[in-house]
Amino acid sequence: SQSRALVNVSGVGGPTNVLLQNLLIHDFFDAGDTVAGIRLSGSGGKTVTVRNTMIWDGDEFGIEGDESTDALVIENCSIDDMQDSPGRGIFAAGSTVTVTNTIVTRSTTADFDPGSGSFLGSNNTSSDATAPGGNALTGIGAGMVFVTPGVDLHRRPLPNPALDTGVDLFPTSGFQNDVDGQLRPVGPGWDRGADELSPSGLDLAITKDDGQTTVVPGTPISYAITVTNNGPAPVTSVLVNDPVPAAILGASFFTLNGVYNNGTGEWLF
C-alpha cells in the first residue's frame, strides 16, 4: 500500500504562499493505496490556498492538511464522493484550515474531519453533520446541489440551498470569478461551491396576447407583452424586440416597467 497525492505541496523552502485554483481533480479511487486529491506534506510553514476547485470520485482524502505550522485556506470548492474507508472530503490533520463557501458531500467517514487540527471559516455545506462554522448547511444531499453527482459538480438550478447563500470573499481575498471565469455574484449573493450559476441557468418566459381570436379591420386592438422571470436569480438589462408592423396605424404604447422605443420596437427593463 502506498500513500500518494495528485497534487502534493511539500518541502521546506520555496514560496511561502501557494495558490491552487480552478482545478478539476477526479477519478482517483484506488482500493489498494491511500490517495489524496490535494495534500500538504511536510510543507514547513506554508500558507496554501485552494480556490474554485472541483474534486470528485476520489479515494481517502479530497484535500488533506498536514503539520501545525501550515495554514490551509479553502474557498468556494466543491468535493464529492471520497469512497475509501476511511474517506474524508477535507481532513485538517495537524493544520489550521480556514474553509469558506465550500460544499462537501458523500464522504464515507466525514465530509469535514478536523483530526488533530481545527477548522475556521463559515458558510459551508455537507451531506452529513460536519460542516464547520457559522451559517453551515448540513444534511444536504449531493443531488440537491450538483448537476450530476460524481460526474459534474456544476451548480444545480433551483431548488438549491447553496444558491446565493455564500459570503462575499472579494473584500478579503480579492477574487470574484468562479471555476469557469463567471463573475460572482449572478444573483443577490455568492453561491457556495466552485460554480456560480451562470446566466444560462436563468429561466425567462415571454407571452404576447391580444385577448381575442378575431379582429375586424379598422377596429382598435391591444396587445399585452409579459416577461416572467422564473428564477433562480434577479436579472437586469433585459431587451425585448417587437417592432410594430407597418400596416398597424396610430399605435401607442405604455409600459409597467422599463422603456419602450417605438422607433426600434425595443423594450428595455
PDB file of C-alpha atoms in Angstrom:
ATOM      1  CA  SER A   1       0.000   0.000   0.000  1.00  0.00           C
ATOM      2  CA  GLN A   2       1.295   3.464  -0.910  1.00  0.00           C
ATOM      3  CA  SER A   3       0.289   6.985   0.078  1.00  0.00           C
ATOM      4  CA  ARG A   4       0.001   9.293  -2.904  1.00  0.00           C
ATOM      5  CA  ALA A   5      -1.483  12.640  -3.909  1.00  0.00           C
ATOM      6  CA  LEU A   6      -2.427  14.022  -7.301  1.00  0.00           C
ATOM      7  CA  VAL A   7      -1.313  17.499  -6.147  1.00  0.00           C
ATOM      8  CA  ASN A   8       1.323  17.490  -3.399  1.00  0.00           C
ATOM      9  CA  VAL A   9       2.663  20.663  -1.725  1.00  0.00           C
ATOM     10  CA  SER A  10       5.783  19.596   0.164  1.00  0.00           C
ATOM     11  CA  GLY A  11       9.215  20.563   1.345  1.00  0.00           C
ATOM     12  CA  VAL A  12      10.770  23.375   3.341  1.00  0.00           C
ATOM     13  CA  GLY A  13      11.871  26.375   1.316  1.00  0.00           C
ATOM     14  CA  GLY A  14      10.457  27.809  -1.868  1.00  0.00           C
ATOM     15  CA  PRO A  15       7.453  30.146  -1.880  1.00  0.00           C
ATOM     16  CA  THR A  16       5.690  30.548   1.440  1.00  0.00           C
ATOM     17  CA  ASN A  17       2.346  31.358  -0.206  1.00  0.00           C
ATOM     18  CA  VAL A  18       0.928  28.826  -2.670  1.00  0.00           C
ATOM     19  CA  LEU A  19      -2.306  29.321  -4.643  1.00  0.00           C
ATOM     20  CA  LEU A  20      -4.105  26.374  -6.253  1.00  0.00           C
ATOM     21  CA  GLN A  21      -7.193  27.458  -8.158  1.00  0.00           C
ATOM     22  CA  ASN A  22      -9.630  26.386 -10.882  1.00  0.00           C
ATOM     23  CA  LEU A  23      -8.553  22.734 -10.697  1.00  0.00           C
ATOM     24  CA  LEU A  24     -10.630  19.721 -11.738  1.00  0.00           C
ATOM     25  CA  ILE A  25      -9.383  16.617  -9.868  1.00  0.00           C
ATOM     26  CA  HIS A  26     -11.331  13.386 -10.300  1.00  0.00           C
ATOM     27  CA  ASP A  27     -11.399   9.615 -10.803  1.00  0.00           C
ATOM     28  CA  PHE A  28      -8.631   8.711  -8.356  1.00  0.00           C
ATOM     29  CA  PHE A  29     -10.195   5.944  -6.278  1.00  0.00           C
ATOM     30  CA  ASP A  30      -7.671   3.161  -5.624  1.00  0.00           C
ATOM     31  CA  ALA A  31      -8.699   0.314  -3.316  1.00  0.00           C
ATOM     32  CA  GLY A  32      -5.063  -0.658  -2.729  1.00  0.00           C
ATOM     33  CA  ASP A  33      -3.465   2.712  -1.928  1.00  0.00           C
ATOM     34  CA  THR A  34      -4.156   5.833   0.105  1.00  0.00           C
ATOM     35  CA  VAL A  35      -4.678   8.690  -2.341  1.00  0.00           C
ATOM     36  CA  ALA A  36      -5.439  12.370  -1.781  1.00  0.00           C
ATOM     37  CA  GLY A  37      -6.586  14.859  -4.355  1.00  0.00           C
ATOM     38  CA  ILE A  38      -4.525  17.664  -2.766  1.00  0.00           C
ATOM     39  CA  ARG A  39      -2.105  17.122   0.132  1.00  0.00           C
ATOM     40  CA  LEU A  40       0.140  19.320   2.239  1.00  0.00           C
ATOM     41  CA  SER A  41       3.098  17.079   3.095  1.00  0.00           C
ATOM     42  CA  GLY A  42       5.871  18.350   5.346  1.00  0.00           C
ATOM     43  CA  SER A  43       5.495  21.712   3.672  1.00  0.00           C
ATOM     44  CA  GLY A  44       7.120  23.617   6.510  1.00  0.00           C
ATOM     45  CA  GLY A  45       5.094  26.662   7.418  1.00  0.00           C
ATOM     46  CA  LYS A  46       3.498  27.465   4.082  1.00  0.00           C
ATOM     47  CA  THR A  47       0.137  29.117   3.547  1.00  0.00           C
ATOM     48  CA  VAL A  48      -1.699  27.163   0.862  1.00  0.00           C
ATOM     49  CA  THR A  49      -4.942  28.482  -0.658  1.00  0.00           C
ATOM     50  CA  VAL A  50      -7.211  26.157  -2.622  1.00  0.00           C
ATOM     51  CA  ARG A  51      -9.886  28.075  -4.508  1.00  0.00           C
ATOM     52  CA  ASN A  52     -12.643  27.387  -7.055  1.00  0.00           C
ATOM     53  CA  THR A  53     -11.655  23.729  -7.319  1.00  0.00           C
ATOM     54  CA  MET A  54     -13.801  20.635  -8.005  1.00  0.00           C
ATOM     55  CA  ILE A  55     -12.729  17.240  -6.648  1.00  0.00           C
ATOM     56  CA  TRP A  56     -14.824  14.108  -7.177  1.00  0.00           C
ATOM     57  CA  ASP A  57     -14.830  10.322  -7.475  1.00  0.00           C
ATOM     58  CA  GLY A  58     -11.858  10.042  -5.124  1.00  0.00           C
ATOM     59  CA  ASP A  59     -10.128   7.859  -2.604  1.00  0.00           C
ATOM     60  CA  GLU A  60      -9.369   8.667   1.047  1.00  0.00           C
ATOM     61  CA  PHE A  61      -8.980  12.458   1.006  1.00  0.00           C
ATOM     62  CA  GLY A  62     -10.265  15.254  -1.183  1.00  0.00           C
ATOM     63  CA  ILE A  63      -7.962  17.796   0.497  1.00  0.00           C
ATOM     64  CA  GLU A  64      -5.561  16.788   3.279  1.00  0.00           C
ATOM     65  CA  GLY A  65      -3.727  19.181   5.591  1.00  0.00           C
ATOM     66  CA  ASP A  66      -0.502  18.416   7.399  1.00  0.00           C
ATOM     67  CA  GLU A  67       1.507  19.935  10.237  1.00  0.00           C
ATOM     68  CA  SER A  68       0.551  22.602  12.749  1.00  0.00           C
ATOM     69  CA  THR A  69       2.874  25.189  11.164  1.00  0.00           C
ATOM     70  CA  ASP A  70       0.915  25.079   7.892  1.00  0.00           C
ATOM     71  CA  ALA A  71      -2.089  27.301   7.168  1.00  0.00           C
ATOM     72  CA  LEU A  72      -4.595  25.899   4.703  1.00  0.00           C
ATOM     73  CA  VAL A  73      -7.258  28.176   3.193  1.00  0.00           C
ATOM     74  CA  ILE A  74     -10.114  26.637   1.188  1.00  0.00           C
ATOM     75  CA  GLU A  75     -12.505  28.958  -0.637  1.00  0.00           C
ATOM     76  CA  ASN A  76     -15.505  28.065  -2.809  1.00  0.00           C
ATOM     77  CA  CYS A  77     -14.578  24.451  -3.505  1.00  0.00           C
ATOM     78  CA  SER A  78     -16.842  21.509  -4.383  1.00  0.00           C
ATOM     79  CA  ILE A  79     -15.920  17.977  -3.251  1.00  0.00           C
ATOM     80  CA  ASP A  80     -17.968  14.835  -3.777  1.00  0.00           C
ATOM     81  CA  ASP A  81     -17.669  11.089  -3.245  1.00  0.00           C
ATOM     82  CA  MET A  82     -14.494  10.201  -1.321  1.00  0.00           C
ATOM     83  CA  GLN A  83     -15.054   6.451  -1.410  1.00  0.00           C
ATOM     84  CA  ASP A  84     -12.286   4.774   0.597  1.00  0.00           C
ATOM     85  CA  SER A  85     -12.676   3.621   4.186  1.00  0.00           C
ATOM     86  CA  PRO A  86     -11.984   5.982   5.798  1.00  0.00           C
ATOM     87  CA  GLY A  87     -12.975   8.586   3.239  1.00  0.00           C
ATOM     88  CA  ARG A  88     -12.888  12.281   4.132  1.00  0.00           C
ATOM     89  CA  GLY A  89     -13.643  15.270   1.956  1.00  0.00           C
ATOM     90  CA  ILE A  90     -11.451  17.717   3.880  1.00  0.00           C
ATOM     91  CA  PHE A  91      -9.052  16.379   6.537  1.00  0.00           C
ATOM     92  CA  ALA A  92      -7.323  19.079   8.578  1.00  0.00           C
ATOM     93  CA  ALA A  93      -4.813  16.609  10.095  1.00  0.00           C
ATOM     94  CA  GLY A  94      -2.472  18.942  12.027  1.00  0.00           C
ATOM     95  CA  SER A  95      -3.297  22.101  10.082  1.00  0.00           C
ATOM     96  CA  THR A  96      -5.487  25.057  10.890  1.00  0.00           C
ATOM     97  CA  VAL A  97      -7.923  25.142   7.972  1.00  0.00           C
ATOM     98  CA  THR A  98      -9.962  28.228   7.139  1.00  0.00           C
ATOM     99  CA  VAL A  99     -12.741  26.946   4.904  1.00  0.00           C
ATOM    100  CA  THR A 100     -15.478  29.149   3.455  1.00  0.00           C
ATOM    101  CA  ASN A 101     -18.295  28.726   0.916  1.00  0.00           C
ATOM    102  CA  THR A 102     -17.318  25.087   0.363  1.00  0.00           C
ATOM    103  CA  ILE A 103     -19.543  22.069  -0.340  1.00  0.00           C
ATOM    104  CA  VAL A 104     -18.521  18.517   0.584  1.00  0.00           C
ATOM    105  CA  THR A 105     -20.833  15.537   0.076  1.00  0.00           C
ATOM    106  CA  ARG A 106     -20.857  11.733   0.223  1.00  0.00           C
ATOM    107  CA  SER A 107     -17.634  11.027   2.134  1.00  0.00           C
ATOM    108  CA  THR A 108     -17.678   7.543   3.693  1.00  0.00           C
ATOM    109  CA  THR A 109     -16.311   8.726   7.071  1.00  0.00           C
ATOM    110  CA  ALA A 110     -16.781  12.503   7.338  1.00  0.00           C
ATOM    111  CA  ASP A 111     -17.204  15.367   4.915  1.00  0.00           C
ATOM    112  CA  PHE A 112     -15.170  17.673   7.191  1.00  0.00           C
ATOM    113  CA  ASP A 113     -12.767  15.983   9.657  1.00  0.00           C
ATOM    114  CA  PRO A 114     -10.537  18.209  11.844  1.00  0.00           C
ATOM    115  CA  GLY A 115      -8.301  15.329  13.000  1.00  0.00           C
ATOM    116  CA  SER A 116      -5.783  16.912  15.398  1.00  0.00           C
ATOM    117  CA  GLY A 117      -6.164  20.263  13.623  1.00  0.00           C
ATOM    118  CA  SER A 118      -9.030  22.727  13.547  1.00  0.00           C
ATOM    119  CA  PHE A 119     -11.483  24.490  11.259  1.00  0.00           C
ATOM    120  CA  LEU A 120     -12.215  28.197  10.939  1.00  0.00           C
ATOM    121  CA  GLY A 121     -14.487  29.915   8.418  1.00  0.00           C
ATOM    122  CA  SER A 122     -18.196  29.866   7.634  1.00  0.00           C
ATOM    123  CA  ASN A 123     -20.962  29.233   5.094  1.00  0.00           C
ATOM    124  CA  ASN A 124     -20.063  25.617   4.374  1.00  0.00           C
ATOM    125  CA  THR A 125     -22.292  22.731   3.315  1.00  0.00           C
ATOM    126  CA  SER A 126     -22.125  18.983   3.999  1.00  0.00           C
ATOM    127  CA  SER A 127     -24.253  15.930   3.389  1.00  0.00           C
ATOM    128  CA  ASP A 128     -23.539  14.790   6.963  1.00  0.00           C
ATOM    129  CA  ALA A 129     -23.486  16.898  10.139  1.00  0.00           C
ATOM    130  CA  THR A 130     -19.844  18.058   9.966  1.00  0.00           C
ATOM    131  CA  ALA A 131     -19.908  21.369   8.023  1.00  0.00           C
ATOM    132  CA  PRO A 132     -17.978  23.830  10.218  1.00  0.00           C
ATOM    133  CA  GLY A 133     -18.517  27.485  11.043  1.00  0.00           C
ATOM    134  CA  GLY A 134     -21.473  29.817  11.103  1.00  0.00           C
ATOM    135  CA  ASN A 135     -24.308  29.578   8.578  1.00  0.00           C
ATOM    136  CA  ALA A 136     -23.488  25.908   7.999  1.00  0.00           C
ATOM    137  CA  LEU A 137     -25.899  23.778   5.968  1.00  0.00           C
ATOM    138  CA  THR A 138     -25.888  20.103   6.954  1.00  0.00           C
ATOM    139  CA  GLY A 139     -27.727  17.041   5.711  1.00  0.00           C
ATOM    140  CA  ILE A 140     -27.711  18.394   2.144  1.00  0.00           C
ATOM    141  CA  GLY A 141     -27.561  15.590  -0.426  1.00  0.00           C
ATOM    142  CA  ALA A 142     -25.259  15.818  -3.441  1.00  0.00           C
ATOM    143  CA  GLY A 143     -28.255  15.696  -5.777  1.00  0.00           C
ATOM    144  CA  MET A 144     -29.614  18.870  -4.177  1.00  0.00           C
ATOM    145  CA  VAL A 145     -26.575  20.976  -5.123  1.00  0.00           C
ATOM    146  CA  PHE A 146     -24.770  19.386  -8.110  1.00  0.00           C
ATOM    147  CA  VAL A 147     -25.934  18.816 -11.698  1.00  0.00           C
ATOM    148  CA  THR A 148     -24.724  15.187 -11.730  1.00  0.00           C
ATOM    149  CA  PRO A 149     -23.028  13.999  -8.519  1.00  0.00           C
ATOM    150  CA  GLY A 150     -19.839  12.066  -9.192  1.00  0.00           C
ATOM    151  CA  VAL A 151     -19.678  13.431 -12.745  1.00  0.00           C
ATOM    152  CA  ASP A 152     -20.454  17.152 -12.943  1.00  0.00           C
ATOM    153  CA  LEU A 153     -20.196  19.401  -9.876  1.00  0.00           C
ATOM    154  CA  HIS A 154     -21.588  22.498 -11.540  1.00  0.00           C
ATOM    155  CA  ARG A 155     -24.498  24.118  -9.802  1.00  0.00           C
ATOM    156  CA  ARG A 156     -27.939  22.580  -9.949  1.00  0.00           C
ATOM    157  CA  PRO A 157     -30.645  25.230 -10.543  1.00  0.00           C
ATOM    158  CA  LEU A 158     -33.441  25.827  -8.081  1.00  0.00           C
ATOM    159  CA  PRO A 159     -34.343  24.430  -5.710  1.00  0.00           C
ATOM    160  CA  ASN A 160     -30.766  24.544  -4.430  1.00  0.00           C
ATOM    161  CA  PRO A 161     -29.833  25.572  -0.876  1.00  0.00           C
ATOM    162  CA  ALA A 162     -26.313  26.606  -1.985  1.00  0.00           C
ATOM    163  CA  LEU A 163     -27.543  29.374  -4.305  1.00  0.00           C
ATOM    164  CA  ASP A 164     -26.958  32.926  -3.051  1.00  0.00           C
ATOM    165  CA  THR A 165     -26.118  31.674   0.481  1.00  0.00           C
ATOM    166  CA  GLY A 166     -22.353  32.172   0.421  1.00  0.00           C
ATOM    167  CA  VAL A 167     -20.359  35.078   1.833  1.00  0.00           C
ATOM    168  CA  ASP A 168     -18.727  37.698  -0.405  1.00  0.00           C
ATOM    169  CA  LEU A 169     -14.979  36.967  -0.330  1.00  0.00           C
ATOM    170  CA  PHE A 170     -13.887  39.746  -2.692  1.00  0.00           C
ATOM    171  CA  PRO A 171     -13.147  42.302   0.064  1.00  0.00           C
ATOM    172  CA  THR A 172     -10.857  39.902   1.949  1.00  0.00           C
ATOM    173  CA  SER A 173      -9.479  37.568  -0.740  1.00  0.00           C
ATOM    174  CA  GLY A 174      -9.583  39.750  -3.848  1.00  0.00           C
ATOM    175  CA  PHE A 175     -11.158  37.211  -6.221  1.00  0.00           C
ATOM    176  CA  GLN A 176     -14.565  37.422  -7.856  1.00  0.00           C
ATOM    177  CA  ASN A 177     -14.733  34.722 -10.547  1.00  0.00           C
ATOM    178  CA  ASP A 178     -15.807  31.083 -10.335  1.00  0.00           C
ATOM    179  CA  VAL A 179     -14.137  27.973 -11.763  1.00  0.00           C
ATOM    180  CA  ASP A 180     -15.401  28.852 -15.267  1.00  0.00           C
ATOM    181  CA  GLY A 181     -14.492  32.537 -15.102  1.00  0.00           C
ATOM    182  CA  GLN A 182     -18.084  33.590 -14.407  1.00  0.00           C
ATOM    183  CA  LEU A 183     -18.229  36.810 -12.390  1.00  0.00           C
ATOM    184  CA  ARG A 184     -19.712  36.471  -8.894  1.00  0.00           C
ATOM    185  CA  PRO A 185     -22.410  37.063  -7.882  1.00  0.00           C
ATOM    186  CA  VAL A 186     -25.012  36.338 -10.553  1.00  0.00           C
ATOM    187  CA  GLY A 187     -27.888  36.665  -8.096  1.00  0.00           C
ATOM    188  CA  PRO A 188     -28.208  38.691  -4.900  1.00  0.00           C
ATOM    189  CA  GLY A 189     -25.413  36.741  -3.156  1.00  0.00           C
ATOM    190  CA  TRP A 190     -22.422  34.484  -3.802  1.00  0.00           C
ATOM    191  CA  ASP A 191     -23.166  30.816  -4.393  1.00  0.00           C
ATOM    192  CA  ARG A 192     -21.404  28.173  -2.336  1.00  0.00           C
ATOM    193  CA  GLY A 193     -19.049  25.828  -4.150  1.00  0.00           C
ATOM    194  CA  ALA A 194     -16.754  26.286  -7.151  1.00  0.00           C
ATOM    195  CA  ASP A 195     -19.500  27.147  -9.640  1.00  0.00           C
ATOM    196  CA  GLU A 196     -21.576  30.323  -9.684  1.00  0.00           C
ATOM    197  CA  LEU A 197     -24.823  29.616 -11.515  1.00  0.00           C
ATOM    198  CA  SER A 198     -24.299  31.072 -14.991  1.00  0.00           C
ATOM    199  CA  PRO A 199     -26.813  33.381 -16.694  1.00  0.00           C
ATOM    200  CA  SER A 200     -27.754  30.430 -18.917  1.00  0.00           C
ATOM    201  CA  GLY A 201     -29.342  28.934 -15.830  1.00  0.00           C
ATOM    202  CA  LEU A 202     -31.894  31.739 -15.733  1.00  0.00           C
ATOM    203  CA  ASP A 203     -35.428  30.910 -16.791  1.00  0.00           C
ATOM    204  CA  LEU A 204     -37.212  33.773 -18.572  1.00  0.00           C
ATOM    205  CA  ALA A 205     -40.592  33.350 -20.240  1.00  0.00           C
ATOM    206  CA  ILE A 206     -42.400  35.729 -22.606  1.00  0.00           C
ATOM    207  CA  THR A 207     -46.001  35.854 -23.821  1.00  0.00           C
ATOM    208  CA  LYS A 208     -47.843  38.124 -26.251  1.00  0.00           C
ATOM    209  CA  ASP A 209     -51.629  38.102 -26.272  1.00  0.00           C
ATOM    210  CA  ASP A 210     -54.392  40.308 -27.657  1.00  0.00           C
ATOM    211  CA  GLY A 211     -57.110  38.522 -25.700  1.00  0.00           C
ATOM    212  CA  GLN A 212     -59.200  37.728 -28.793  1.00  0.00           C
ATOM    213  CA  THR A 213     -59.250  35.366 -31.740  1.00  0.00           C
ATOM    214  CA  THR A 214     -60.962  37.553 -34.376  1.00  0.00           C
ATOM    215  CA  VAL A 215     -60.247  41.173 -35.303  1.00  0.00           C
ATOM    216  CA  VAL A 216     -62.474  43.276 -37.564  1.00  0.00           C
ATOM    217  CA  PRO A 217     -60.495  45.577 -39.905  1.00  0.00           C
ATOM    218  CA  GLY A 218     -60.437  49.164 -38.713  1.00  0.00           C
ATOM    219  CA  THR A 219     -61.202  48.349 -35.071  1.00  0.00           C
ATOM    220  CA  PRO A 220     -58.768  49.003 -32.199  1.00  0.00           C
ATOM    221  CA  ILE A 221     -56.685  46.146 -30.847  1.00  0.00           C
ATOM    222  CA  SER A 222     -54.450  45.901 -27.784  1.00  0.00           C
ATOM    223  CA  TYR A 223     -51.531  43.523 -27.269  1.00  0.00           C
ATOM    224  CA  ALA A 224     -50.002  42.768 -23.874  1.00  0.00           C
ATOM    225  CA  ILE A 225     -46.398  41.513 -23.775  1.00  0.00           C
ATOM    226  CA  THR A 226     -45.441  39.905 -20.470  1.00  0.00           C
ATOM    227  CA  VAL A 227     -41.954  38.770 -19.434  1.00  0.00           C
ATOM    228  CA  THR A 228     -41.738  36.474 -16.403  1.00  0.00           C
ATOM    229  CA  ASN A 229     -38.537  35.657 -14.520  1.00  0.00           C
ATOM    230  CA  ASN A 230     -38.893  32.098 -13.209  1.00  0.00           C
ATOM    231  CA  GLY A 231     -35.571  32.292 -11.355  1.00  0.00           C
ATOM    232  CA  PRO A 232     -33.312  31.443  -9.859  1.00  0.00           C
ATOM    233  CA  ALA A 233     -31.881  34.994  -9.703  1.00  0.00           C
ATOM    234  CA  PRO A 234     -32.884  38.568 -10.446  1.00  0.00           C
ATOM    235  CA  VAL A 235     -31.991  39.907 -13.906  1.00  0.00           C
ATOM    236  CA  THR A 236     -31.412  43.380 -15.295  1.00  0.00           C
ATOM    237  CA  SER A 237     -30.989  44.913 -18.771  1.00  0.00           C
ATOM    238  CA  VAL A 238     -33.482  42.566 -20.422  1.00  0.00           C
ATOM    239  CA  LEU A 239     -34.181  43.586 -24.025  1.00  0.00           C
ATOM    240  CA  VAL A 240     -37.367  42.565 -25.858  1.00  0.00           C
ATOM    241  CA  ASN A 241     -37.622  43.392 -29.561  1.00  0.00           C
ATOM    242  CA  ASP A 242     -41.139  43.610 -31.046  1.00  0.00           C
ATOM    243  CA  PRO A 243     -41.437  46.065 -33.966  1.00  0.00           C
ATOM    244  CA  VAL A 244     -44.942  47.182 -34.865  1.00  0.00           C
ATOM    245  CA  PRO A 245     -45.981  46.080 -38.406  1.00  0.00           C
ATOM    246  CA  ALA A 246     -46.344  48.946 -40.886  1.00  0.00           C
ATOM    247  CA  ALA A 247     -49.975  48.006 -41.523  1.00  0.00           C
ATOM    248  CA  ILE A 248     -50.902  48.978 -37.958  1.00  0.00           C
ATOM    249  CA  LEU A 249     -51.645  52.681 -37.841  1.00  0.00           C
ATOM    250  CA  GLY A 250     -51.719  55.113 -34.953  1.00  0.00           C
ATOM    251  CA  ALA A 251     -50.104  52.756 -32.477  1.00  0.00           C
ATOM    252  CA  SER A 252     -49.473  53.941 -28.914  1.00  0.00           C
ATOM    253  CA  PHE A 253     -47.514  52.255 -26.130  1.00  0.00           C
ATOM    254  CA  PHE A 254     -47.138  52.179 -22.372  1.00  0.00           C
ATOM    255  CA  THR A 255     -45.047  50.004 -20.045  1.00  0.00           C
ATOM    256  CA  LEU A 256     -45.362  48.978 -16.432  1.00  0.00           C
ATOM    257  CA  ASN A 257     -41.564  48.639 -16.205  1.00  0.00           C
ATOM    258  CA  GLY A 258     -38.703  49.967 -18.287  1.00  0.00           C
ATOM    259  CA  VAL A 259     -38.719  51.978 -21.513  1.00  0.00           C
ATOM    260  CA  TYR A 260     -40.145  51.173 -24.971  1.00  0.00           C
ATOM    261  CA  ASN A 261     -38.618  52.730 -28.075  1.00  0.00           C
ATOM    262  CA  ASN A 262     -41.389  52.940 -30.676  1.00  0.00           C
ATOM    263  CA  GLY A 263     -38.845  53.667 -33.386  1.00  0.00           C
ATOM    264  CA  THR A 264     -36.898  50.435 -32.952  1.00  0.00           C
ATOM    265  CA  GLY A 265     -39.535  48.280 -31.261  1.00  0.00           C
ATOM    266  CA  GLU A 266     -37.166  47.607 -28.346  1.00  0.00           C
ATOM    267  CA  TRP A 267     -38.361  47.346 -24.749  1.00  0.00           C
ATOM    268  CA  LEU A 268     -35.573  47.588 -22.159  1.00  0.00           C
ATOM    269  CA  PHE A 269     -36.091  46.920 -18.469  1.00  0.00           C
TER     270      PHE A 269
END
